[in-house]
């Protein structure tokens, strides 16, 4: 009798604590999301081209998939902690473990894997109907140098790449020393510059503008001093730039 009394008196307190924790988690998540912004010069969630858009969609799918898993697992935990001891059917521990610990996360991870593979496909330099603009980028400690094989007399500027807007661009990335990471978040994913190799990534800017990039692999003490700018131009402006006529 004493044990039963103690159990019944503790149940409302446990339920109140569980509800309070759930409300606190929900309010914290709302406050966190309210303070976040997807816009920014280095935001992968503010895509400006067809190579970056699938990456942003994968990120949001991961976010909402993680939120769904969190809600589901929290619900299972509350069910296990707060279910009444009598009058309701009991779910076996094995069913909870298999369903909540294997099947649900496995389905979400498999969906994200397939979606991520499709997003990566958009960055491959595959043949297509549209003409492709080529840029050769060489990384070194601690700067980026660009050459334009289709325009051998074009002027070059350190840490600056000029491309056409609205046209696919194949960036051939090399390094003169150590491993670097070429990344322009609003235009596409990251690709490494590896000694002795040339890696190619396809980018495209939907509209003229300046898109910032960084070195995404630690490459030495000057790593933080390796920003770059990708300038996307309208056709006439790009022609003038490559001829040395405009900044």
Coordinates of C-alpha atoms in Angstrom, one line a residue:
X1 CA 0.0 0.0 0.0
X2 CA 2.8 2.4 0.9
X3 CA 4.5 1.7 -2.4
X4 CA 1.3 2.2 -4.4
X5 CA 0.6 5.5 -2.6
X6 CA 4.1 6.8 -3.4
X7 CA 3.7 5.8 -7.0
X8 CA 0.4 7.5 -7.5
X9 CA 1.5 10.7 -5.8
X10 CA 4.7 10.9 -8.0
X11 CA 2.9 10.4 -11.3
X12 CA 1.4 13.9 -11.7
X13 CA 4.7 15.5 -10.7
X14 CA 6.5 13.4 -13.4
X15 CA 3.9 14.4 -16.0
X16 CA 4.2 18.1 -15.1
X17 CA 8.0 17.9 -15.3
X18 CA 7.8 16.1 -18.7
X19 CA 5.4 18.7 -20.1
X20 CA 7.6 21.5 -18.8
X21 CA 10.7 20.1 -20.5
X22 CA 8.8 19.6 -23.7
X23 CA 7.6 23.3 -23.7
X24 CA 11.1 24.5 -22.8
X25 CA 12.6 22.6 -25.8
X26 CA 9.9 23.9 -28.1
X27 CA 10.3 27.5 -27.1
X28 CA 14.1 27.2 -27.3
X29 CA 13.9 25.8 -30.9
X30 CA 11.5 28.7 -31.9
X31 CA 13.8 31.3 -30.4
X32 CA 16.8 29.7 -32.2
X33 CA 15.1 29.6 -35.6
X34 CA 13.8 33.2 -35.1
X35 CA 17.4 34.4 -34.7
X36 CA 18.7 32.7 -37.8
X37 CA 19.0 34.1 -41.2
X38 CA 19.7 32.2 -44.4
X39 CA 21.0 35.2 -46.3
X40 CA 24.6 36.2 -46.4
X41 CA 27.6 36.4 -48.7
X42 CA 28.9 33.0 -47.5
X43 CA 25.6 31.3 -46.9
X44 CA 25.0 28.0 -48.6
X45 CA 21.3 28.5 -47.7
X46 CA 21.1 31.5 -50.1
X47 CA 21.8 29.8 -53.4
X48 CA 22.5 31.8 -56.5
X49 CA 22.9 29.1 -59.1
X50 CA 21.7 25.6 -60.1
X51 CA 24.8 23.9 -58.5
X52 CA 24.0 25.5 -55.1
X53 CA 20.2 25.1 -55.0
X54 CA 20.2 21.3 -54.6
X55 CA 22.8 21.6 -51.7
X56 CA 20.5 24.0 -49.9
X57 CA 17.5 21.6 -50.4
X58 CA 19.6 18.8 -49.0
X59 CA 20.5 20.9 -46.0
X60 CA 16.8 21.7 -45.3
X61 CA 15.9 18.1 -45.8
X62 CA 18.5 17.2 -43.2
X63 CA 17.2 19.8 -40.9
X64 CA 13.6 18.8 -41.1
X65 CA 14.5 15.1 -41.0
X66 CA 16.5 15.7 -37.9
X67 CA 13.6 17.6 -36.4
X68 CA 11.3 14.8 -37.2
X69 CA 13.6 12.3 -35.6
X70 CA 13.9 14.5 -32.5
X71 CA 10.2 14.8 -32.1
X72 CA 9.6 11.1 -32.7
X73 CA 12.2 10.0 -30.3
X74 CA 11.1 12.6 -27.7
X75 CA 7.5 11.3 -28.1
X76 CA 8.7 7.7 -27.5
X77 CA 10.7 8.8 -24.5
X78 CA 7.7 10.6 -23.0
X79 CA 5.5 7.6 -23.8
X80 CA 7.9 5.3 -22.0
X81 CA 8.2 7.7 -19.0
X82 CA 4.6 8.8 -18.6
X83 CA 2.4 5.9 -19.7
X84 CA 0.0 4.6 -17.2
X85 CA 0.9 1.4 -15.5
X86 CA -2.6 -0.1 -15.9
X87 CA -5.4 0.2 -18.4
X88 CA -3.3 0.6 -21.5
X89 CA -1.6 -2.0 -23.7
X90 CA 2.2 -2.1 -23.2
X91 CA 4.5 -1.8 -26.1
X92 CA 7.5 -4.1 -25.9
X93 CA 11.0 -2.7 -25.5
X94 CA 12.1 -4.5 -28.6
X95 CA 9.4 -2.8 -30.7
X96 CA 10.5 0.6 -29.5
X97 CA 14.1 -0.1 -30.2
X98 CA 13.6 -1.5 -33.6
X99 CA 11.0 1.0 -34.7
X100 CA 12.5 4.1 -33.1
X101 CA 16.1 3.2 -33.1
X102 CA 16.5 1.4 -36.5
X103 CA 13.7 1.7 -38.9
X104 CA 12.8 5.4 -38.5
X105 CA 16.4 6.7 -38.5
X106 CA 17.4 4.3 -41.3
X107 CA 14.6 5.5 -43.5
X108 CA 15.6 9.1 -43.0
X109 CA 19.3 8.5 -43.6
X110 CA 18.6 6.4 -46.7
X111 CA 16.4 9.2 -48.1
X112 CA 19.0 11.8 -47.4
X113 CA 21.8 9.7 -49.0
X114 CA 19.8 9.3 -52.3
X115 CA 18.9 13.0 -52.3
X116 CA 22.5 14.0 -51.6
X117 CA 23.8 11.9 -54.5
X118 CA 21.4 13.7 -56.8
X119 CA 22.7 17.1 -55.5
X120 CA 26.3 16.1 -56.1
X121 CA 25.4 15.1 -59.7
X122 CA 24.6 18.8 -60.5
X123 CA 28.3 19.7 -59.8
X124 CA 29.8 17.2 -62.2
X125 CA 31.3 18.6 -65.5
X126 CA 29.0 16.6 -67.7
X127 CA 28.5 17.4 -71.4
X128 CA 25.4 19.3 -72.2
X129 CA 23.7 21.5 -74.8
X130 CA 24.9 24.9 -73.3
X131 CA 28.4 26.1 -74.1
X132 CA 30.8 25.8 -71.1
X133 CA 33.2 28.6 -70.0
X134 CA 36.5 27.3 -68.6
X135 CA 38.6 28.8 -65.8
X136 CA 41.9 27.4 -64.5
X137 CA 42.4 28.2 -60.8
X138 CA 45.7 27.6 -59.0
X139 CA 45.8 27.8 -55.2
X140 CA 49.0 28.6 -53.4
X141 CA 49.9 29.8 -49.9
X142 CA 48.0 32.0 -49.6
X143 CA 46.2 33.2 -52.7
X144 CA 44.2 32.2 -55.8
X145 CA 45.3 32.7 -59.3
X146 CA 43.0 32.4 -62.3
X147 CA 43.6 31.8 -66.0
X148 CA 41.2 31.7 -68.9
X149 CA 42.2 29.2 -71.6
X150 CA 39.6 30.5 -74.0
X151 CA 41.0 34.0 -73.5
X152 CA 44.8 33.7 -73.1
X153 CA 45.4 37.4 -73.1
X154 CA 42.9 38.2 -70.4
X155 CA 44.2 40.1 -67.4
X156 CA 44.4 38.3 -64.1
X157 CA 44.0 39.5 -60.6
X158 CA 44.9 37.8 -57.4
X159 CA 41.9 36.2 -55.5
X160 CA 39.5 37.2 -58.3
X161 CA 37.7 35.0 -60.9
X162 CA 35.6 36.4 -63.7
X163 CA 32.8 34.3 -65.2
X164 CA 29.7 34.8 -67.4
X165 CA 26.3 34.9 -65.7
X166 CA 23.7 32.4 -66.7
X167 CA 26.2 30.0 -68.3
X168 CA 27.9 26.8 -67.0
X169 CA 31.5 27.3 -65.8
X170 CA 34.0 24.5 -65.4
X171 CA 36.6 25.4 -62.8
X172 CA 39.8 23.4 -63.1
X173 CA 41.3 23.5 -59.6
X174 CA 45.0 22.9 -58.9
X175 CA 47.5 23.6 -56.2
X176 CA 51.1 24.7 -56.3
X177 CA 51.9 23.5 -52.8
X178 CA 49.6 21.9 -50.2
X179 CA 46.0 20.9 -50.1
X180 CA 43.5 23.7 -50.4
X181 CA 39.7 23.8 -50.6
X182 CA 37.9 25.7 -53.3
X183 CA 34.4 26.8 -52.1
X184 CA 32.0 29.5 -53.3
X185 CA 29.0 28.6 -51.1
X186 CA 26.3 30.5 -53.1
X187 CA 27.3 28.9 -56.4
X188 CA 28.1 25.3 -55.4
X189 CA 29.8 22.8 -53.2
X190 CA 33.5 22.4 -52.2
X191 CA 36.2 20.7 -54.1
X192 CA 39.8 20.1 -52.9
X193 CA 42.9 21.3 -54.7
X194 CA 45.3 18.3 -54.3
X195 CA 49.0 18.3 -55.3
X196 CA 49.6 16.5 -58.6
X197 CA 45.9 16.5 -59.6
X198 CA 43.4 18.7 -61.4
X199 CA 39.9 18.5 -60.0
X200 CA 36.9 20.0 -61.9
X201 CA 33.7 21.4 -60.5
X202 CA 30.9 23.0 -62.5
X203 CA 29.4 26.2 -61.2
X204 CA 26.9 28.7 -62.5
X205 CA 25.7 32.1 -61.4
X206 CA 22.1 32.9 -62.3
X207 CA 22.6 36.7 -62.3
X208 CA 25.5 39.1 -62.5
X209 CA 27.1 40.0 -59.2
X210 CA 30.0 39.3 -56.8
X211 CA 30.0 36.0 -55.0
X212 CA 32.5 35.4 -52.2
X213 CA 34.5 32.3 -51.7
X214 CA 37.0 30.9 -49.2
X215 CA 39.7 28.2 -48.8
X216 CA 37.8 25.4 -47.0
X217 CA 40.9 23.3 -46.0
X218 CA 43.4 24.5 -43.4
X219 CA 46.6 25.1 -45.4
X220 CA 48.9 26.9 -43.0
X221 CA 49.2 30.0 -40.9
X222 CA 47.9 32.2 -43.6
X223 CA 44.7 30.1 -44.2
X224 CA 42.4 32.9 -43.0
X225 CA 43.9 35.2 -45.6
X226 CA 42.6 33.2 -48.6
X227 CA 39.3 34.7 -49.5
X228 CA 38.3 35.1 -53.2
X229 CA 35.7 36.9 -55.2
X230 CA 33.8 35.4 -58.2
X231 CA 32.6 38.2 -60.5
X232 CA 29.7 37.1 -62.7
X233 CA 29.1 39.4 -65.7
X234 CA 26.6 40.0 -68.5
X235 CA 28.1 38.9 -71.9
X236 CA 29.2 42.4 -73.0
X237 CA 30.7 43.2 -69.6
X238 CA 32.6 40.0 -69.5
X239 CA 34.0 40.6 -72.9
X240 CA 35.2 44.0 -71.9
X241 CA 36.7 42.7 -68.7
X242 CA 38.6 39.9 -70.4
X243 CA 39.9 42.5 -72.9
X244 CA 41.2 44.5 -70.1
X245 CA 38.8 47.4 -70.5
X246 CA 36.7 47.3 -67.3
X247 CA 37.4 46.6 -63.6

